[in-house]
Amino acid sequence: MLADSGGSGRCRGRKRSAAVGGTDSGGRGRSSTPAAQTRRKVPEPGDDDDQSEKKFRKCEKSGCPATYPMCFASASERCARNGYTSRWYHLSCGEHFCNECFDHYYRSHKDGYETFSSWKRVWTSNGKSEPSLKAFMADQQLPYWVQCTKADCGKWRQLSKETHLSAALASSYRCGMKLNSVKVEGSDACSQPEDVRVAGVTDSWWLSMLILPPLFKDSPASPFLSSYYPDCVGMSPSASPSNQPPGNQRPEQRRAAQPHIPGLSPYFQPFYQPNECGKALCVRPDMMELDELYEFPEFSRDPTMYLALRNLVLAAWSRDCKEVLTLQKCTPHVVVRGLVRVRCVQELDRVLYFMSRKGLINTGALQIKWPLLPESQHNKVLVIGAGAAGLAAARQLQNFGMQVVVLEARERIGGRVWDDASLGVTVGCGAQIVNGCVNNPIALMCEQLGLRMHTLGVRCELIQEGGRVTDPALDKRMDFHFNAVLDAVSEWRKDKSQSQDAPLGEKIQEVYKTFLQESGLQFTDLEEKVLHFHLSNLEYACGSTLDQVSACSWDHNECFAQFSGDHTLLTDGYSSVLHKLAQGLDIRLNTAVQHVDYSGEGVTVTSRCGSRWSAQKVLVTVPLALLQKNVIGFSPPLPDRKLKAIHSLGVGVIEKVALQFPTRFWDSKIQGADYFGHIPPCPEKRGLFSVFYDMSPQGEECVLMTVVTGEALSLLRDLQDSQVVDLCMSVLRELFQEQEVPDPLRFLVTHWSTDSWAQMSYSFVKTGGSGEAYDIIAEDVQGKLFFAGEATNRHFPQTVTGAYLSGVREASKIAAL
């Protein structure tokens, strides 16, 4: 793309180009320039015969069609305008400046030299690319182009060189309006033809003839990217404040720190800061992602234009995620001189389309009244399951303009999200906690809907049976030892293949015993119990006893960037989010799907009651346990590769117990903490009510919620709900022996393991399996059958966030086919 001299605009330094300092003493270009040409001029009255012929020189840039270039700068009194000059300097097809204007700024004895020198000082203090004279002309002298906003016009007009383009002007400009007290067009300005150069900008080859990439001024992305060199992220160094902090420290030496942007949620961090990594749903503002390169290969050589547009769009979306981001909203913020602005707006439409399709913008709980995608991509889609994955996909697809029907077996939506308000507060019988809010789409939807998120504190008192609070130093010491054991397991698995896998619980015990033997240490009985508390937390995270979990792949997703930031409790529950997603969707409740036939051109779905639906695409979002038990039949059968992956994952189960009390008897001991831990009295009871959550720390209700995990689930198998509550109360009375613990007023107990349409809580990798199974389950079949759900999301399994994102992912795949 950057095939000419005059500075590249890239971030890597280059030698000074011939256009700046490599010409002869007169700045006349190469000695091999062709002889001057002449053109016949139609004589006008009064013209002398010897003036009827005028010398001219065409642009020497190979491929440039400009036979009679015109100088846009008009800086020198001797400006060639559209006449003869010893050399034309090419910026684009349609934009040139003459050698006389070059001299005006470049020669130290000329009037424009100080202007160029002042600009150069600003550019070098902020930027990284070469401050060439071509860069100066593109950044300071090219006229702006603006598009008429009248619906029946839309023509592009060139502004005078003195007129500065602002977002306000761009959003209100109409042909003929007065600028700087000058009416630029006639009263019938919109009827005037558009400059012929505009049509050329839309041609595919035009971009390859652009000498310098566009660098935006006053971009919405600027406050987000103050730690970067502006020209490395598509912005002009001349429009940016100095990036050099005290001590003359360069941007690449600065520590990663999120900029403070007034009014912006701290959970919205779309860009990595320099030297920052490992943050989910975050992009490098100075680099294209792999899927972006596939979509926009023309920018692989020089991505500056794409980065400028993408960064602008992401920043604008982060600033206002409650409204649909459109071309009309973004275009006024594309502030760049020259005809390239016309091309930028053209490419902006493509960028918005791509980012909307990928679910990076115009996503979440927005209900969009007009289709985001062209009519050619409007398929009929059936979605099986109205959980987080199914609703996310259906919302996206309907926003795209597709006809979507959701089939749900239950009498309600939500799937494994089910909230209960019978105890006076919302209790999530399924999920209720958002683990890491930065860039989390759940946090985005809470922002869109104005829903409350309670930030969970980090303090967790560990209480022993008998009522004694465990010394925090002892807890910290055992937590360190527990993590050291896991680190040792990680070292062991580095050179192990999948066939050499072992149960995680077995490896932990092996490493633990080896440590005790080699160190000669002996832990106290209390320290051993605290260790079992941490093991119960691990079983809670996995949703299974550790003897079923893969030692090689139990934390397979940790190699991918994860969500960071606060852990929060959704005060109104996940259902409040999912019900908003479901609004306006065609959802058929009490419709259990029995069979999916994708053998023909389309797909036919049959319910248990015999009803049939046909569509071009079908998305299956049922829980993993139902796929394993063949609750839905497929014709032809699913590929063996997919079936093997389905059975290589485990179906994890946890159960919850919630209790409402007349008083908050736990307040004095936990002192405002959001939860407290229960040290198990013996290994057999670890996981039995191991953590209690205060569901209303700032409210008047008195509700505790606790979980049962691992082997402790077997203790509840044959008990009635009232017996489970009695067992829980006996634990609470052990933990708070110093006071009288009242009987609960009301309670609830979950039964996910026996729920007909769930039969599980979330997935895990079984011994001998691998994280690749998640990707295999997510693969589509013949471009007609698609799969979503937490068990298809390798990066974020086991979470509502993962389920939601899998639905967005499949909607994008369906739209792209």
PDB file of C-alpha atoms in Angstrom, residues 202-362:
ATOM      1  CA  THR A 202     -14.885   3.747  -3.826  1.00  0.00           C
ATOM      2  CA  ASP A 203     -12.856   1.668  -6.308  1.00  0.00           C
ATOM      3  CA  SER A 204     -10.924  -1.215  -4.798  1.00  0.00           C
ATOM      4  CA  TRP A 205      -7.599  -0.065  -6.243  1.00  0.00           C
ATOM      5  CA  TRP A 206      -7.829   3.430  -4.740  1.00  0.00           C
ATOM      6  CA  LEU A 207      -6.643   2.267  -1.336  1.00  0.00           C
ATOM      7  CA  SER A 208      -3.459   0.772  -2.796  1.00  0.00           C
ATOM      8  CA  MET A 209      -2.560   4.209  -4.188  1.00  0.00           C
ATOM      9  CA  LEU A 210      -2.890   5.936  -0.802  1.00  0.00           C
ATOM     10  CA  ILE A 211       0.565   7.015   0.350  1.00  0.00           C
ATOM     11  CA  LEU A 212      -0.170   7.538   4.055  1.00  0.00           C
ATOM     12  CA  PRO A 213      -2.761   5.823   6.223  1.00  0.00           C
ATOM     13  CA  PRO A 214      -5.498   7.994   7.767  1.00  0.00           C
ATOM     14  CA  LEU A 215      -4.887   9.186  11.320  1.00  0.00           C
ATOM     15  CA  PHE A 216      -8.020  10.397  13.076  1.00  0.00           C
ATOM     16  CA  LYS A 217      -8.355  13.554  15.127  1.00  0.00           C
ATOM     17  CA  ASP A 218     -10.557  13.787  18.226  1.00  0.00           C
ATOM     18  CA  SER A 219     -11.488  10.098  18.066  1.00  0.00           C
ATOM     19  CA  PRO A 220     -13.765   8.759  20.840  1.00  0.00           C
ATOM     20  CA  ALA A 221     -11.024   6.179  21.391  1.00  0.00           C
ATOM     21  CA  SER A 222      -8.483   8.823  22.380  1.00  0.00           C
ATOM     22  CA  PRO A 223      -9.201   8.834  26.158  1.00  0.00           C
ATOM     23  CA  PHE A 224      -8.977   5.036  26.219  1.00  0.00           C
ATOM     24  CA  LEU A 225      -5.597   4.939  24.476  1.00  0.00           C
ATOM     25  CA  SER A 226      -3.600   7.736  26.085  1.00  0.00           C
ATOM     26  CA  SER A 227      -0.826   5.279  26.973  1.00  0.00           C
ATOM     27  CA  TYR A 228      -0.201   4.386  23.337  1.00  0.00           C
ATOM     28  CA  TYR A 229       1.574   6.200  20.540  1.00  0.00           C
ATOM     29  CA  PRO A 230      -1.398   7.722  18.712  1.00  0.00           C
ATOM     30  CA  ASP A 231      -0.131   6.855  15.240  1.00  0.00           C
ATOM     31  CA  CYS A 232       0.166   3.188  16.252  1.00  0.00           C
ATOM     32  CA  VAL A 233      -3.567   3.053  17.011  1.00  0.00           C
ATOM     33  CA  GLY A 234      -4.909   5.103  14.107  1.00  0.00           C
ATOM     34  CA  MET A 235      -4.872   8.586  15.649  1.00  0.00           C
ATOM     35  CA  SER A 236      -2.974  11.733  14.797  1.00  0.00           C
ATOM     36  CA  PRO A 237      -0.081  12.692  17.118  1.00  0.00           C
ATOM     37  CA  SER A 238      -0.761  16.361  16.381  1.00  0.00           C
ATOM     38  CA  ALA A 239      -4.244  16.099  17.913  1.00  0.00           C
ATOM     39  CA  SER A 240      -3.094  14.232  21.036  1.00  0.00           C
ATOM     40  CA  PRO A 241      -1.696  15.630  24.268  1.00  0.00           C
ATOM     41  CA  SER A 242       1.892  14.777  24.997  1.00  0.00           C
ATOM     42  CA  ASN A 243       2.242  11.188  26.087  1.00  0.00           C
ATOM     43  CA  GLN A 244       5.465  11.844  27.958  1.00  0.00           C
ATOM     44  CA  PRO A 245       4.912  11.777  31.732  1.00  0.00           C
ATOM     45  CA  PRO A 246       7.338  13.372  34.197  1.00  0.00           C
ATOM     46  CA  GLY A 247      10.835  12.022  33.842  1.00  0.00           C
ATOM     47  CA  ASN A 248      10.595  11.925  30.043  1.00  0.00           C
ATOM     48  CA  GLN A 249       9.234   8.380  30.217  1.00  0.00           C
ATOM     49  CA  ARG A 250       8.131   7.015  26.845  1.00  0.00           C
ATOM     50  CA  PRO A 251       4.715   5.331  26.431  1.00  0.00           C
ATOM     51  CA  GLU A 252       6.182   1.834  26.066  1.00  0.00           C
ATOM     52  CA  GLN A 253       7.847   2.231  29.483  1.00  0.00           C
ATOM     53  CA  ARG A 254       4.645   3.054  31.307  1.00  0.00           C
ATOM     54  CA  ARG A 255       2.878   0.551  33.516  1.00  0.00           C
ATOM     55  CA  ALA A 256      -0.529  -0.725  32.477  1.00  0.00           C
ATOM     56  CA  ALA A 257      -3.177   1.459  34.043  1.00  0.00           C
ATOM     57  CA  GLN A 258      -6.784   1.902  33.037  1.00  0.00           C
ATOM     58  CA  PRO A 259      -7.584   5.515  32.122  1.00  0.00           C
ATOM     59  CA  HIS A 260     -10.278   7.227  34.141  1.00  0.00           C
ATOM     60  CA  ILE A 261     -13.098   8.288  31.842  1.00  0.00           C
ATOM     61  CA  PRO A 262     -15.926  10.180  33.573  1.00  0.00           C
ATOM     62  CA  GLY A 263     -19.273   8.444  33.321  1.00  0.00           C
ATOM     63  CA  LEU A 264     -17.801   5.165  32.066  1.00  0.00           C
ATOM     64  CA  SER A 265     -18.469   1.972  34.022  1.00  0.00           C
ATOM     65  CA  PRO A 266     -15.205   0.581  35.454  1.00  0.00           C
ATOM     66  CA  TYR A 267     -16.281  -2.794  34.078  1.00  0.00           C
ATOM     67  CA  PHE A 268     -15.953  -1.539  30.482  1.00  0.00           C
ATOM     68  CA  GLN A 269     -12.322  -1.988  29.445  1.00  0.00           C
ATOM     69  CA  PRO A 270     -12.365  -2.831  25.728  1.00  0.00           C
ATOM     70  CA  PHE A 271      -8.648  -2.248  25.104  1.00  0.00           C
ATOM     71  CA  TYR A 272      -5.530  -3.765  26.579  1.00  0.00           C
ATOM     72  CA  GLN A 273      -3.196  -1.203  28.039  1.00  0.00           C
ATOM     73  CA  PRO A 274       0.534  -1.506  27.176  1.00  0.00           C
ATOM     74  CA  ASN A 275       2.164  -4.554  28.803  1.00  0.00           C
ATOM     75  CA  GLU A 276      -1.238  -5.857  29.890  1.00  0.00           C
ATOM     76  CA  CYS A 277      -2.505  -9.328  28.980  1.00  0.00           C
ATOM     77  CA  GLY A 278      -4.874 -12.103  29.991  1.00  0.00           C
ATOM     78  CA  LYS A 279      -8.129 -10.122  30.098  1.00  0.00           C
ATOM     79  CA  ALA A 280     -11.198 -11.628  28.461  1.00  0.00           C
ATOM     80  CA  LEU A 281     -13.017  -9.894  25.590  1.00  0.00           C
ATOM     81  CA  CYS A 282     -10.276  -7.311  25.293  1.00  0.00           C
ATOM     82  CA  VAL A 283      -8.428  -6.291  22.117  1.00  0.00           C
ATOM     83  CA  ARG A 284      -5.017  -4.910  21.312  1.00  0.00           C
ATOM     84  CA  PRO A 285      -5.720  -1.458  19.868  1.00  0.00           C
ATOM     85  CA  ASP A 286      -2.536  -1.632  17.799  1.00  0.00           C
ATOM     86  CA  MET A 287      -3.090  -5.089  16.287  1.00  0.00           C
ATOM     87  CA  MET A 288      -5.754  -6.891  14.280  1.00  0.00           C
ATOM     88  CA  GLU A 289      -7.258 -10.095  15.645  1.00  0.00           C
ATOM     89  CA  LEU A 290      -7.141 -13.277  13.560  1.00  0.00           C
ATOM     90  CA  ASP A 291     -10.828 -13.186  12.637  1.00  0.00           C
ATOM     91  CA  GLU A 292     -10.445  -9.541  11.640  1.00  0.00           C
ATOM     92  CA  LEU A 293      -7.617 -10.450   9.268  1.00  0.00           C
ATOM     93  CA  TYR A 294      -9.818 -13.115   7.694  1.00  0.00           C
ATOM     94  CA  GLU A 295     -12.628 -10.603   7.215  1.00  0.00           C
ATOM     95  CA  PHE A 296     -10.453  -7.675   6.089  1.00  0.00           C
ATOM     96  CA  PRO A 297      -7.367  -9.164   4.350  1.00  0.00           C
ATOM     97  CA  GLU A 298      -6.751  -5.913   2.458  1.00  0.00           C
ATOM     98  CA  PHE A 299      -5.577  -4.342   5.726  1.00  0.00           C
ATOM     99  CA  SER A 300      -3.081  -7.078   6.610  1.00  0.00           C
ATOM    100  CA  ARG A 301      -0.144  -5.073   5.219  1.00  0.00           C
ATOM    101  CA  ASP A 302      -1.023  -1.806   6.904  1.00  0.00           C
ATOM    102  CA  PRO A 303      -3.889  -2.124   9.437  1.00  0.00           C
ATOM    103  CA  THR A 304      -3.919   1.553  10.451  1.00  0.00           C
ATOM    104  CA  MET A 305      -7.216   2.454   8.794  1.00  0.00           C
ATOM    105  CA  TYR A 306      -8.964  -0.620  10.174  1.00  0.00           C
ATOM    106  CA  LEU A 307      -7.564  -0.044  13.673  1.00  0.00           C
ATOM    107  CA  ALA A 308      -8.679   3.586  13.623  1.00  0.00           C
ATOM    108  CA  LEU A 309     -12.216   2.571  12.681  1.00  0.00           C
ATOM    109  CA  ARG A 310     -12.471  -0.449  14.970  1.00  0.00           C
ATOM    110  CA  ASN A 311     -11.086   1.451  17.957  1.00  0.00           C
ATOM    111  CA  LEU A 312     -13.512   4.293  17.311  1.00  0.00           C
ATOM    112  CA  VAL A 313     -16.463   1.891  17.170  1.00  0.00           C
ATOM    113  CA  LEU A 314     -15.491  -0.013  20.336  1.00  0.00           C
ATOM    114  CA  ALA A 315     -14.956   3.215  22.256  1.00  0.00           C
ATOM    115  CA  ALA A 316     -18.284   4.644  21.107  1.00  0.00           C
ATOM    116  CA  TRP A 317     -20.092   1.437  22.097  1.00  0.00           C
ATOM    117  CA  SER A 318     -18.423   1.397  25.533  1.00  0.00           C
ATOM    118  CA  ARG A 319     -19.518   4.977  26.135  1.00  0.00           C
ATOM    119  CA  ASP A 320     -23.149   4.245  25.283  1.00  0.00           C
ATOM    120  CA  CYS A 321     -24.266   0.611  25.190  1.00  0.00           C
ATOM    121  CA  LYS A 322     -27.944   1.460  25.720  1.00  0.00           C
ATOM    122  CA  GLU A 323     -28.543   2.611  22.160  1.00  0.00           C
ATOM    123  CA  VAL A 324     -27.905   0.916  18.829  1.00  0.00           C
ATOM    124  CA  LEU A 325     -24.615   2.066  17.342  1.00  0.00           C
ATOM    125  CA  THR A 326     -25.209   3.041  13.722  1.00  0.00           C
ATOM    126  CA  LEU A 327     -23.269   4.438  10.807  1.00  0.00           C
ATOM    127  CA  GLN A 328     -25.024   7.778  11.306  1.00  0.00           C
ATOM    128  CA  LYS A 329     -23.786   7.959  14.917  1.00  0.00           C
ATOM    129  CA  CYS A 330     -20.201   6.970  14.127  1.00  0.00           C
ATOM    130  CA  THR A 331     -19.564   8.897  10.904  1.00  0.00           C
ATOM    131  CA  PRO A 332     -19.342  12.395  12.479  1.00  0.00           C
ATOM    132  CA  HIS A 333     -16.486  11.141  14.683  1.00  0.00           C
ATOM    133  CA  VAL A 334     -14.395  10.139  11.668  1.00  0.00           C
ATOM    134  CA  VAL A 335     -12.369  13.350  11.558  1.00  0.00           C
ATOM    135  CA  VAL A 336      -9.542  13.078   9.055  1.00  0.00           C
ATOM    136  CA  ARG A 337      -8.447  15.323   6.206  1.00  0.00           C
ATOM    137  CA  GLY A 338      -8.631  14.429   2.568  1.00  0.00           C
ATOM    138  CA  LEU A 339     -10.598  12.149   0.285  1.00  0.00           C
ATOM    139  CA  VAL A 340      -9.638   9.236   2.490  1.00  0.00           C
ATOM    140  CA  ARG A 341     -12.487  10.274   4.782  1.00  0.00           C
ATOM    141  CA  VAL A 342     -14.901   9.160   2.064  1.00  0.00           C
ATOM    142  CA  ARG A 343     -13.243   5.744   2.022  1.00  0.00           C
ATOM    143  CA  CYS A 344     -13.172   5.568   5.821  1.00  0.00           C
ATOM    144  CA  VAL A 345     -16.945   6.050   5.988  1.00  0.00           C
ATOM    145  CA  GLN A 346     -17.381   3.384   3.337  1.00  0.00           C
ATOM    146  CA  GLU A 347     -15.221   0.958   5.326  1.00  0.00           C
ATOM    147  CA  LEU A 348     -16.914   1.998   8.581  1.00  0.00           C
ATOM    148  CA  ASP A 349     -20.144   0.461   7.333  1.00  0.00           C
ATOM    149  CA  ARG A 350     -18.345  -2.866   6.843  1.00  0.00           C
ATOM    150  CA  VAL A 351     -16.696  -2.630  10.271  1.00  0.00           C
ATOM    151  CA  LEU A 352     -20.034  -1.975  11.982  1.00  0.00           C
ATOM    152  CA  TYR A 353     -21.603  -4.915  10.160  1.00  0.00           C
ATOM    153  CA  PHE A 354     -18.748  -7.248  11.131  1.00  0.00           C
ATOM    154  CA  MET A 355     -18.648  -6.178  14.770  1.00  0.00           C
ATOM    155  CA  SER A 356     -22.432  -6.427  15.105  1.00  0.00           C
ATOM    156  CA  ARG A 357     -22.396  -9.906  13.609  1.00  0.00           C
ATOM    157  CA  LYS A 358     -19.647 -10.994  16.008  1.00  0.00           C
ATOM    158  CA  GLY A 359     -21.585  -9.666  18.998  1.00  0.00           C
ATOM    159  CA  LEU A 360     -18.936  -7.098  19.898  1.00  0.00           C
ATOM    160  CA  ILE A 361     -21.396  -4.212  19.615  1.00  0.00           C
ATOM    161  CA  ASN A 362     -25.178  -3.864  19.353  1.00  0.00           C
TER     162      ASN A 362
END
